[in-house]
GROMACS .gro file of C-alpha atoms in nm:
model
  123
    1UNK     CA    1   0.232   2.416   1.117
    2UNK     CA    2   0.185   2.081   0.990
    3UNK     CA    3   0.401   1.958   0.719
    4UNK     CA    4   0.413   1.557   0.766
    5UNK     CA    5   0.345   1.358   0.491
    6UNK     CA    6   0.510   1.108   0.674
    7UNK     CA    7   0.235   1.124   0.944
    8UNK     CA    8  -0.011   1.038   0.708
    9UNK     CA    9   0.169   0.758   0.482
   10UNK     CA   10   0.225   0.580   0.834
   11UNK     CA   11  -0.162   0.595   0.921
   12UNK     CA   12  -0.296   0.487   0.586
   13UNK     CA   13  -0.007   0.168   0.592
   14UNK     CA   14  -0.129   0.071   0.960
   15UNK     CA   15  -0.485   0.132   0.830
   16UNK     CA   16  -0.474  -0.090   0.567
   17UNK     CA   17  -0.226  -0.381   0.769
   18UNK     CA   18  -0.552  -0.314   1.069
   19UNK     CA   19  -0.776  -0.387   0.773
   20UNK     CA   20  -0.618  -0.711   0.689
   21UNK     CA   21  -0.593  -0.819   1.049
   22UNK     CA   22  -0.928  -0.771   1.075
   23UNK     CA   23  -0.998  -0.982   0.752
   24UNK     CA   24  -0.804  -1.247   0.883
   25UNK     CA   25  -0.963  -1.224   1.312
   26UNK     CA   26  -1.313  -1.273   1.089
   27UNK     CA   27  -1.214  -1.568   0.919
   28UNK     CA   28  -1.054  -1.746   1.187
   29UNK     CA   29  -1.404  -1.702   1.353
   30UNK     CA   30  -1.250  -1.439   1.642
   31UNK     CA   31  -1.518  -1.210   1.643
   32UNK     CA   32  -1.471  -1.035   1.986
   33UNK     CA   33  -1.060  -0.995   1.890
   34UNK     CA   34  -1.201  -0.841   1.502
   35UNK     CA   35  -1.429  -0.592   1.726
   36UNK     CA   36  -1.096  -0.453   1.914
   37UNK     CA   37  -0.931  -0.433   1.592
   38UNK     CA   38  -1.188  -0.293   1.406
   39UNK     CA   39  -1.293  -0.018   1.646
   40UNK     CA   40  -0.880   0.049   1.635
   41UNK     CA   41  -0.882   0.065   1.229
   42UNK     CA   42  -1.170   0.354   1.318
   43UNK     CA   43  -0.962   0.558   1.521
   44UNK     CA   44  -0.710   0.558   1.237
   45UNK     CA   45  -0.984   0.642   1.013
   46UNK     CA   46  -0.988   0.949   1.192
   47UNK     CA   47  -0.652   1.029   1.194
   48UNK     CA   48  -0.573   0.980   0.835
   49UNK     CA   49  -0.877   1.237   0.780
   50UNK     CA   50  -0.731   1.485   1.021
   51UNK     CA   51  -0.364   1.422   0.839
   52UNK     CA   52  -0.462   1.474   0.554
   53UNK     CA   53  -0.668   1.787   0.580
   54UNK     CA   54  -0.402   1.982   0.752
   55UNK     CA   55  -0.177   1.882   0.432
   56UNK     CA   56  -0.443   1.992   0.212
   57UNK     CA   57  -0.473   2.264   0.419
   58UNK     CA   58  -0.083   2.347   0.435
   59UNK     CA   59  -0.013   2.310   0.051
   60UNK     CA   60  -0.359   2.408  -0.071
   61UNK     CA   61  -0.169   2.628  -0.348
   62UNK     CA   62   0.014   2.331  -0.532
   63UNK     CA   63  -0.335   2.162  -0.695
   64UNK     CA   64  -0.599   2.245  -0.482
   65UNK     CA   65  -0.860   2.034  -0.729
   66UNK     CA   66  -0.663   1.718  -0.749
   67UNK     CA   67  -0.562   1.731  -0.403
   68UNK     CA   68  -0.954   1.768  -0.344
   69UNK     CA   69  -1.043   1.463  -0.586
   70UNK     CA   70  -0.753   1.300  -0.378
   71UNK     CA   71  -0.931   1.347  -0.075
   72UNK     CA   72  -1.257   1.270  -0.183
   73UNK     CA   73  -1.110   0.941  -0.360
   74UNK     CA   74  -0.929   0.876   0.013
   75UNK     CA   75  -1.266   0.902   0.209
   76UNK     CA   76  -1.432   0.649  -0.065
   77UNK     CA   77  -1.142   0.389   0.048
   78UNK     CA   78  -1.283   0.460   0.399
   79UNK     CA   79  -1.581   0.414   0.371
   80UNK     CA   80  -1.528   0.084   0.146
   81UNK     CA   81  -1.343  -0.061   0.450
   82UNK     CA   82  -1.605   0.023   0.700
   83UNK     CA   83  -1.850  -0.140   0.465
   84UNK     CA   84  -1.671  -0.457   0.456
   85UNK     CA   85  -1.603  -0.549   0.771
   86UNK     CA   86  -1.936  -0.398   0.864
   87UNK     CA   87  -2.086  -0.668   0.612
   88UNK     CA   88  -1.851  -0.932   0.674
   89UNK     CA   89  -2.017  -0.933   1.049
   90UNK     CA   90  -2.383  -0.981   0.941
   91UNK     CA   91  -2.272  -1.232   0.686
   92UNK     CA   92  -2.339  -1.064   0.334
   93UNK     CA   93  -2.209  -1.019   0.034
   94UNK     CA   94  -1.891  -0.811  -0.002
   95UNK     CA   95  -1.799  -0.886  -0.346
   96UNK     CA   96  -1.930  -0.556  -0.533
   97UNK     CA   97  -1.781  -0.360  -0.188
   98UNK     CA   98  -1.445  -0.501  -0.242
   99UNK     CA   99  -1.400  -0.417  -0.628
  100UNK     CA  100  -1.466  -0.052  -0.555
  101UNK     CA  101  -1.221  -0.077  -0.295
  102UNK     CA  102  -0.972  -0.237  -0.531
  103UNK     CA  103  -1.104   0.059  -0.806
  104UNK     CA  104  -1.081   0.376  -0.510
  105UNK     CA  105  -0.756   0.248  -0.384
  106UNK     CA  106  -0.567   0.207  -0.712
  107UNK     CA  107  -0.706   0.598  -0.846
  108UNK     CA  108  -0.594   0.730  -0.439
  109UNK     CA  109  -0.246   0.573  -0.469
  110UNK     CA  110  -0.229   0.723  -0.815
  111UNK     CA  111  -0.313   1.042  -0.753
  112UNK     CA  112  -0.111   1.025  -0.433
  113UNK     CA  113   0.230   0.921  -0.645
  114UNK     CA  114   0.137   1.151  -0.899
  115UNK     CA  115   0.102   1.458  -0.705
  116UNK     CA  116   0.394   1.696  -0.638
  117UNK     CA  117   0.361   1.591  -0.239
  118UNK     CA  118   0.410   1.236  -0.362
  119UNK     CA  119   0.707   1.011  -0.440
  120UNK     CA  120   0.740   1.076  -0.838
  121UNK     CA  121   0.809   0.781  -0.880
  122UNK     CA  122   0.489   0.704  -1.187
  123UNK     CA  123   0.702   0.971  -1.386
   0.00000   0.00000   0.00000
């Protein structure tokens, strides 16, 4: 069965270096080498949702409610990227998009340290 949490750290990190990459293709004005990253950054989308499911999944008996928030709090951060870099390419505002990205990824990391999968490191 699945029991890498290092699996799914290593996703979220390249997720989140993709995400910056892609920051940096759009303002450099390389739209066609942002598209090829971006459409990578959603196939890592995917597998940090499958990752972390099966590790819900496996450990579902530790904190199944926090673990839950966790996950719900993980898809937010998702879905703040895609909205992002989705806005960034028809030109609008991103401001209010990237303060509850700021706000989702703090309380994910939190509750990702916090948690007894997590490096205690908060304690």
């Amino acid at each position: 069965m699945f029991d890498r949490t290092d699996a799914h750290i290593t996703t979220w990190v390249i997720a989140i270096i993709l995400f910056f990459v892609a920051l940096g293709l759009h303002r450099a004005g390389n739209a066609k080498a942002m598209k090829i990253v971006h459409m990578i950054l959603r196939l890592f989308y995917i597998l940090i949702i499958v990752t972390g499911a099966l590790l819900f999944w496996k450990h579902q008996g530790i904190d199944p409610a926090l673990y839950g928030v966790k996950g719900l709090v993980g898809v937010w951060v998702i879905v703040m990227f895609e909205m992002i870099l989705v806005r960034l390419k028809k030109g609008k505002s991103v401001k209010v998009a990237s303060i509850l990205l700021v706000i989702a990824l703090l309380i994910v990391l939190y509750l990702g340290f916090k948690l007894p999968l997590g490096i205690n490191f908060l304690a």
